[in-house]
GROMACS .gro file of C-alpha atoms in nm:
model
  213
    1UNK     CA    1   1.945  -1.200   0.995
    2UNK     CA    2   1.906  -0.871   1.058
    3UNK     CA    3   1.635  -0.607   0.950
    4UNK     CA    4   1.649  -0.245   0.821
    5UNK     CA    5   1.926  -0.073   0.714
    6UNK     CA    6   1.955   0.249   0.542
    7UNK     CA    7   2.197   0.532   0.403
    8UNK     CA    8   2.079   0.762   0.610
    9UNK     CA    9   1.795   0.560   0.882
   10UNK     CA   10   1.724   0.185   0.920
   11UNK     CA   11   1.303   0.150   1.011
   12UNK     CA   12   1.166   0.526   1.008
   13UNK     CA   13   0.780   0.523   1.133
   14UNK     CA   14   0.558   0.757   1.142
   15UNK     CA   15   0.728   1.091   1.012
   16UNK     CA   16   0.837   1.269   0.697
   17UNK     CA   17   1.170   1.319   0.635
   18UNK     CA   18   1.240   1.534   0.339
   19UNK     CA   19   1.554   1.724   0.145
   20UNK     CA   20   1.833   1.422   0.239
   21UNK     CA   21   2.094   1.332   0.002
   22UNK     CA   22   2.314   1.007   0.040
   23UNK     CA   23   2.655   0.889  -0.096
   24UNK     CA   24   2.725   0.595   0.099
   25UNK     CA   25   2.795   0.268   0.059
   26UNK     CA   26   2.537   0.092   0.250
   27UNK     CA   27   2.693  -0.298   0.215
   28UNK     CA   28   2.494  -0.477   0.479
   29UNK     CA   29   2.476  -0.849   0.436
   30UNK     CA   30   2.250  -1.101   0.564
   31UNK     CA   31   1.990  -0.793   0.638
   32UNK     CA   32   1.687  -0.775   0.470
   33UNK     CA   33   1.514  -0.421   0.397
   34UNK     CA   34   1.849  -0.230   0.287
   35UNK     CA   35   1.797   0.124   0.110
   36UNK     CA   36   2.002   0.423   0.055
   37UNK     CA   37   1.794   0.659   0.231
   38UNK     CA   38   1.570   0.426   0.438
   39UNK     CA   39   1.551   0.065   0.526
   40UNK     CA   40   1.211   0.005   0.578
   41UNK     CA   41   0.928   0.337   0.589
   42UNK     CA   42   0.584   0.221   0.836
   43UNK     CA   43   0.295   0.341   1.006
   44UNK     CA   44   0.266   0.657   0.756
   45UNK     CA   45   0.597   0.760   0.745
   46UNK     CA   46   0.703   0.952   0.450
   47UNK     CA   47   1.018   1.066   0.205
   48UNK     CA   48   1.025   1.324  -0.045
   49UNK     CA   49   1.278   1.525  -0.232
   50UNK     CA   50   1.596   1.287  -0.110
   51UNK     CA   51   1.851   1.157  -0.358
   52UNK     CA   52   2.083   0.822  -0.352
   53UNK     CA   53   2.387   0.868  -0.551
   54UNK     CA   54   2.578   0.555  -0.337
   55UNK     CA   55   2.586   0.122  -0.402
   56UNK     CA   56   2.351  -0.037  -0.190
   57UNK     CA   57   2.394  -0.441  -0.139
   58UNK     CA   58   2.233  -0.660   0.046
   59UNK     CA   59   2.054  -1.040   0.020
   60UNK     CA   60   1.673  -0.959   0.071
   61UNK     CA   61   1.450  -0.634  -0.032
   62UNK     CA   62   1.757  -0.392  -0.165
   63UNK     CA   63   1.613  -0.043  -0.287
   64UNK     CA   64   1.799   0.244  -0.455
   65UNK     CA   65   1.605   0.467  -0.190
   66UNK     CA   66   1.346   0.302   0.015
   67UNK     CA   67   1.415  -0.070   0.095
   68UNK     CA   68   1.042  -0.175   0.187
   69UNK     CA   69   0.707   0.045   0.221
   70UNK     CA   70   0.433  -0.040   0.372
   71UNK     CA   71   0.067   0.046   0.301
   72UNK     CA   72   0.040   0.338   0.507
   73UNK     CA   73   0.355   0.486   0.338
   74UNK     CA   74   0.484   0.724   0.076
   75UNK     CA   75   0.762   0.816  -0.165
   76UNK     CA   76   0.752   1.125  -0.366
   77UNK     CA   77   1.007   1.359  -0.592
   78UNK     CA   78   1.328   1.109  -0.494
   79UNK     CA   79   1.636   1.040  -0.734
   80UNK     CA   80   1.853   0.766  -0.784
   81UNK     CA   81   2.201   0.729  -0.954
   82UNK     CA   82   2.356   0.429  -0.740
   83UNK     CA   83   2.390   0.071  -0.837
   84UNK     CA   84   2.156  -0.124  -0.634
   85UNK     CA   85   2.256  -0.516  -0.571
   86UNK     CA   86   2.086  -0.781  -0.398
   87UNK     CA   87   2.019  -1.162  -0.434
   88UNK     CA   88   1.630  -1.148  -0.404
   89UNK     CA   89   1.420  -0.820  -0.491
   90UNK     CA   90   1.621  -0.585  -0.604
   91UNK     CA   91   1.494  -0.198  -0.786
   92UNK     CA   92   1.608   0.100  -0.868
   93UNK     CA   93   1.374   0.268  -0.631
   94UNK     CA   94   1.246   0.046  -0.387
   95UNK     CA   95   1.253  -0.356  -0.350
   96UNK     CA   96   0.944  -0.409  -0.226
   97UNK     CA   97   0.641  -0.141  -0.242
   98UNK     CA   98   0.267  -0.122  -0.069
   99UNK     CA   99   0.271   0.216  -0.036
  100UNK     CA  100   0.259   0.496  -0.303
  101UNK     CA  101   0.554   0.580  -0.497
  102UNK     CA  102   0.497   0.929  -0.710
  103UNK     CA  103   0.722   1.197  -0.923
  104UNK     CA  104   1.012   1.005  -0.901
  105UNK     CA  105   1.267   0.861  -1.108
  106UNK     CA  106   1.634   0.585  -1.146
  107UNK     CA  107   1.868   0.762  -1.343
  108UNK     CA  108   2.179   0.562  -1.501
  109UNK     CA  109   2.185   0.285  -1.182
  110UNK     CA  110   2.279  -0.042  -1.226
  111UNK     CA  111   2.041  -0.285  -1.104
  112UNK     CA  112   2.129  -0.646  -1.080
  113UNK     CA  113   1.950  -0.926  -0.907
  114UNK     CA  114   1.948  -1.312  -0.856
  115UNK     CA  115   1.595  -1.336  -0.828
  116UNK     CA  116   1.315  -1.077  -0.921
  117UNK     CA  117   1.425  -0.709  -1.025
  118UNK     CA  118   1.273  -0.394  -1.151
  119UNK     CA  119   1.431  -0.068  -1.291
  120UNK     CA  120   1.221   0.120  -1.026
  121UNK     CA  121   1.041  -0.131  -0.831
  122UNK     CA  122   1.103  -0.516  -0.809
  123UNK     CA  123   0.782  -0.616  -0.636
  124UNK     CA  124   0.450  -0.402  -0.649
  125UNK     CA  125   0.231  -0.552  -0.412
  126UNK     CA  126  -0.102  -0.343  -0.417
  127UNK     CA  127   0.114  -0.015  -0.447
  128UNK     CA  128   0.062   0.275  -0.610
  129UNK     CA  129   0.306   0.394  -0.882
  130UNK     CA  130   0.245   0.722  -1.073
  131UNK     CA  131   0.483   0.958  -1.258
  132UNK     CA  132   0.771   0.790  -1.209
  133UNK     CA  133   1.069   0.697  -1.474
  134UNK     CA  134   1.343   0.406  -1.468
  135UNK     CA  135   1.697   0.450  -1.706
  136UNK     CA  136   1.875   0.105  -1.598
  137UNK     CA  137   2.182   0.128  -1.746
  138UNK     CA  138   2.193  -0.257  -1.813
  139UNK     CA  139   1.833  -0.234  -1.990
  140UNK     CA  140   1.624  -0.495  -1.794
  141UNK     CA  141   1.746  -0.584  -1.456
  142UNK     CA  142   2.009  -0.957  -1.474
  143UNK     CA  143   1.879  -1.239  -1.290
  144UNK     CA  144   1.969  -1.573  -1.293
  145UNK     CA  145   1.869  -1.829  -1.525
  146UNK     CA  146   1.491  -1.960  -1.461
  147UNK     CA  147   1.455  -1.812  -1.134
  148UNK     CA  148   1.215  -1.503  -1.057
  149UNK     CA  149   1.142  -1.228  -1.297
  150UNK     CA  150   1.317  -0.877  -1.386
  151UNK     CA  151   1.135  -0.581  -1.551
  152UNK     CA  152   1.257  -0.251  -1.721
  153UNK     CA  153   1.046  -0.136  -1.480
  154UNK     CA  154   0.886  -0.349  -1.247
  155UNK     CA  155   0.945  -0.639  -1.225
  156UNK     CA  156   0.654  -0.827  -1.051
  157UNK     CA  157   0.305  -0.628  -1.042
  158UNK     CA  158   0.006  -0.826  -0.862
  159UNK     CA  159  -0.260  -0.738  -0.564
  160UNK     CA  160  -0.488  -0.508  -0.751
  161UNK     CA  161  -0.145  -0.240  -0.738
  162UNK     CA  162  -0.177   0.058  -0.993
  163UNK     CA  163   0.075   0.188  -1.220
  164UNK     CA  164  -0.003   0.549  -1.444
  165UNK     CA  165   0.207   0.766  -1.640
  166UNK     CA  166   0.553   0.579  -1.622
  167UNK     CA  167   0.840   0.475  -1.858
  168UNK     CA  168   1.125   0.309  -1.871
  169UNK     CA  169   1.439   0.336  -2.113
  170UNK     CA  170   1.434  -0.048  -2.098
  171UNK     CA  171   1.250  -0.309  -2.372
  172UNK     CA  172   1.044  -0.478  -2.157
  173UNK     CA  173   0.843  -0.262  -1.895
  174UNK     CA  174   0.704  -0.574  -1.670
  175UNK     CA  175   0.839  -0.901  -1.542
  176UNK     CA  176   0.897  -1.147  -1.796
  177UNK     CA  177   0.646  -1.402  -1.679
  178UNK     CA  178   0.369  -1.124  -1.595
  179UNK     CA  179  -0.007  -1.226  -1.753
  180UNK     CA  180  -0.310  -0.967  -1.712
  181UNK     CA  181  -0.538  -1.245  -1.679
  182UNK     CA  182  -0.334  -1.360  -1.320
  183UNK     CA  183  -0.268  -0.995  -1.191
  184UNK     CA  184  -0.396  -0.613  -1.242
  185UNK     CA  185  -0.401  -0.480  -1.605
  186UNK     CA  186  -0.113  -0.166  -1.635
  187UNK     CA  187  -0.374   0.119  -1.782
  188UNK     CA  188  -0.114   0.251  -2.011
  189UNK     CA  189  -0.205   0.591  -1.976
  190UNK     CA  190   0.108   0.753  -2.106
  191UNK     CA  191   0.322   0.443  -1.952
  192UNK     CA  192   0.571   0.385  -2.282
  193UNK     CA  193   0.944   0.168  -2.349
  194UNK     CA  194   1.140   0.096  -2.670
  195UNK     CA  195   0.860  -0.168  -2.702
  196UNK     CA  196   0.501  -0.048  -2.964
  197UNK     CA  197   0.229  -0.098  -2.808
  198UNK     CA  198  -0.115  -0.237  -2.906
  199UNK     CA  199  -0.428  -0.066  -2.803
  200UNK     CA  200  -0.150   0.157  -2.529
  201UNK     CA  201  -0.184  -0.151  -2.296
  202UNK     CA  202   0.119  -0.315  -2.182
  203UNK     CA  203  -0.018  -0.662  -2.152
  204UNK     CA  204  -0.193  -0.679  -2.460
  205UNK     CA  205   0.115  -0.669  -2.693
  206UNK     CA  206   0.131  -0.935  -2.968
  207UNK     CA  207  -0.201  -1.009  -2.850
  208UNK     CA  208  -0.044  -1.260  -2.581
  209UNK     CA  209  -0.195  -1.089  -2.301
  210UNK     CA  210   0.175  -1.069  -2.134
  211UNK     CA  211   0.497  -0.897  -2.240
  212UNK     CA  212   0.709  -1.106  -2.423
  213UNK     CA  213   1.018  -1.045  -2.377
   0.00000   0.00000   0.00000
């Protein structure tokens, strides 16, 4: 299997790379960490101001922009248009992120998925997310039939992460199997879908404590 694959750079460490635009078709199979711009950002790398109009595929951690970021990492002001497609962890944005994600936004991509999918972000793992917008053309993100979870926007959100200030065009903002009691509470905070809200908390609608959808 291979690792890192991007549009534009595979693994980019410990720089900022800013005002890049990419149209390709970055296909990469059996490769894990696939994005349009970037593969994989590390050790306090950086994007900001880039734009992915092209389809990115791959099996593992497929991002509209940024395959994987780490903790150190950031993503700010980016754009994506291109249909993102992958078999496990697939979003609009970025597949996987630990880093901070701000001021950006998925605009009319397809995103499609096997197993766990998010308009902007399939897998928040103690990331940041702030001021950022998903459009999935397809509403919430496919995924096959009992098998991970797929949000309008994110679709899993867990290790203390932070979301503020987002939306999604979709009717169900977080992963369908998300509880607040298991994993961090979304502090509304302007965060809004087709869904109402109760008490402008997403995981206290229908007083469930999850989103139902």
């Amino acid at each position: 299997t291979r690792e890192s694959v991007g549009g534009i750079v595979g693994d980019y460490s410990g720089k900022s790379l800013a005002d890049c635009q990419s149209d390709m078709k970055v296909d990469a199979l059996y490769t894990t960490n696939v994005g349009g711009i970037a593969g994989h950002l590390s050790k306090k790398g950086s994007l900001s101001s880039c734009k992915n109009t092209g389809y990115v595929s791959s099996n593992k951690n497929v991002g509209g922009i940024v395959g994987v970021l780490d903790g150190d990492t950031s993503l700010r002001n980016a754009i994506n248009t291109g249909k993102v497609d992958g078999w496990k962890y697939a979003g609009g944005l970025a597949a996987i992120n630990r880093g901070s994600i701000s001021d950006s936004k998925t605009l009319g991509a397809e995103i499609s998925a096997s197993e766990n999918a998010g308009g902007a972000v399939a897998l928040n793992d103690g990331g940041s997310i702030v001021s950022c917008y998903a459009d999935p053309t397809n509403g919430i993100p496919p995924k096959a039939d009992d098998v991970g979870v797929a949000g309008g926007f994110v679709g899993i959100h867990t290790n203390s992460g932070t979301i503020n200030t987002c939306a999604t065009t979709a009717n169900s903002f977080v992963g369908t199997n998300y509880n607040s009691s298991a994993n961090p509470k979304i502090t509304a905070d302007g965060v809004y879908t087709l869904e109402t809200w109760v008490k402008d908390e997403a995981t206290d609608i229908k007083d469930q404590n999850q989103n139902p959808s």
